[in-house]
């Protein structure tokens, strides 16, 4: 289901979805904010939500599955 909802962004290479994680990859912060807004809107339109304690926004580096992603 999630893959279908975010197919367009995923095909553009802007996001990666793995299980219940959505990673956003951009070089420009304005583009990043736009994608975050799109993702939040898609989730809201489909009555889905995020766990705020698991969310990290606007990160330049994250530890994901024991791999540092820049």
C-alpha atoms as a printed R data frame, in Angstrom:
   type eleno elety resid chain resno      x      y      z
1  ATOM     1    CA   UNK     A     1  0.000  0.000  0.000
2  ATOM     2    CA   UNK     A     2  2.668  2.514  1.010
3  ATOM     3    CA   UNK     A     3  4.701  1.787 -2.124
4  ATOM     4    CA   UNK     A     4  1.637  2.549 -4.247
5  ATOM     5    CA   UNK     A     5  0.891  5.823 -2.451
6  ATOM     6    CA   UNK     A     6  4.426  7.117 -2.920
7  ATOM     7    CA   UNK     A     7  5.153  5.565 -6.315
8  ATOM     8    CA   UNK     A     8  5.713  8.918 -8.066
9  ATOM     9    CA   UNK     A     9  8.251 10.222 -5.538
10 ATOM    10    CA   UNK     A    10  9.909  6.821 -5.336
11 ATOM    11    CA   UNK     A    11 10.281  6.592 -9.136
12 ATOM    12    CA   UNK     A    12 11.916 10.038 -9.192
13 ATOM    13    CA   UNK     A    13 14.532  8.766 -6.733
14 ATOM    14    CA   UNK     A    14 13.598 11.321 -4.106
15 ATOM    15    CA   UNK     A    15 12.498  8.854 -1.435
16 ATOM    16    CA   UNK     A    16 13.172  5.313 -0.314
17 ATOM    17    CA   UNK     A    17 10.608  3.303  1.603
18 ATOM    18    CA   UNK     A    18 11.662  0.334  3.692
19 ATOM    19    CA   UNK     A    19  9.091 -1.302  5.949
20 ATOM    20    CA   UNK     A    20  7.677  1.624  7.962
21 ATOM    21    CA   UNK     A    21 10.456  4.099  7.158
22 ATOM    22    CA   UNK     A    22 10.450  6.879  4.598
23 ATOM    23    CA   UNK     A    23 13.824  8.386  3.743
24 ATOM    24    CA   UNK     A    24 13.970 11.574  1.698
25 ATOM    25    CA   UNK     A    25 17.025 12.401 -0.413
26 ATOM    26    CA   UNK     A    26 17.498 15.952 -1.695
27 ATOM    27    CA   UNK     A    27 20.359 18.408 -2.037
28 ATOM    28    CA   UNK     A    28 18.250 21.569 -1.772
29 ATOM    29    CA   UNK     A    29 16.362 22.350  1.441
30 ATOM    30    CA   UNK     A    30 13.414 23.967 -0.386
31 ATOM    31    CA   UNK     A    31 12.934 20.794 -2.402
32 ATOM    32    CA   UNK     A    32 13.187 18.759  0.808
33 ATOM    33    CA   UNK     A    33 10.451 20.839  2.456
34 ATOM    34    CA   UNK     A    34  8.210 20.433 -0.597
35 ATOM    35    CA   UNK     A    35  8.621 16.666 -0.528
36 ATOM    36    CA   UNK     A    36  7.933 16.531  3.219
37 ATOM    37    CA   UNK     A    37  4.723 18.493  2.620
38 ATOM    38    CA   UNK     A    38  3.706 16.113 -0.194
39 ATOM    39    CA   UNK     A    39  4.371 13.077  1.973
40 ATOM    40    CA   UNK     A    40  2.402 14.488  4.907
41 ATOM    41    CA   UNK     A    41 -0.490 15.378  2.585
42 ATOM    42    CA   UNK     A    42 -0.548 11.893  1.040
43 ATOM    43    CA   UNK     A    43 -0.543 10.341  4.507
44 ATOM    44    CA   UNK     A    44 -3.364 12.622  5.693
45 ATOM    45    CA   UNK     A    45 -5.446 11.975  2.564
46 ATOM    46    CA   UNK     A    46 -5.212  8.253  3.262
47 ATOM    47    CA   UNK     A    47 -5.883  8.550  6.992
48 ATOM    48    CA   UNK     A    48 -2.380  7.417  7.877
49 ATOM    49    CA   UNK     A    49 -0.176  8.960 10.531
50 ATOM    50    CA   UNK     A    50  3.404  9.119 11.744
51 ATOM    51    CA   UNK     A    51  4.854  8.351 15.160
52 ATOM    52    CA   UNK     A    52  6.370 11.661 16.162
53 ATOM    53    CA   UNK     A    53  8.986 10.011 18.400
54 ATOM    54    CA   UNK     A    54 10.367  8.127 15.384
55 ATOM    55    CA   UNK     A    55 10.459 11.143 13.059
56 ATOM    56    CA   UNK     A    56 13.578 13.120 12.276
57 ATOM    57    CA   UNK     A    57 13.152 16.045  9.921
58 ATOM    58    CA   UNK     A    58 15.734 17.999  7.927
59 ATOM    59    CA   UNK     A    59 18.705 15.822  8.862
60 ATOM    60    CA   UNK     A    60 21.949 16.011  6.907
61 ATOM    61    CA   UNK     A    61 23.166 12.686  8.304
62 ATOM    62    CA   UNK     A    62 21.322  9.728  9.844
63 ATOM    63    CA   UNK     A    63 22.191  6.320 11.261
64 ATOM    64    CA   UNK     A    64 19.836  3.978  9.411
65 ATOM    65    CA   UNK     A    65 20.083  0.225  9.984
66 ATOM    66    CA   UNK     A    66 23.572  0.792 11.396
67 ATOM    67    CA   UNK     A    67 24.687  2.593  8.250
68 ATOM    68    CA   UNK     A    68 25.480  6.295  8.246
69 ATOM    69    CA   UNK     A    69 23.556  7.922  5.383
70 ATOM    70    CA   UNK     A    70 24.763 11.346  4.271
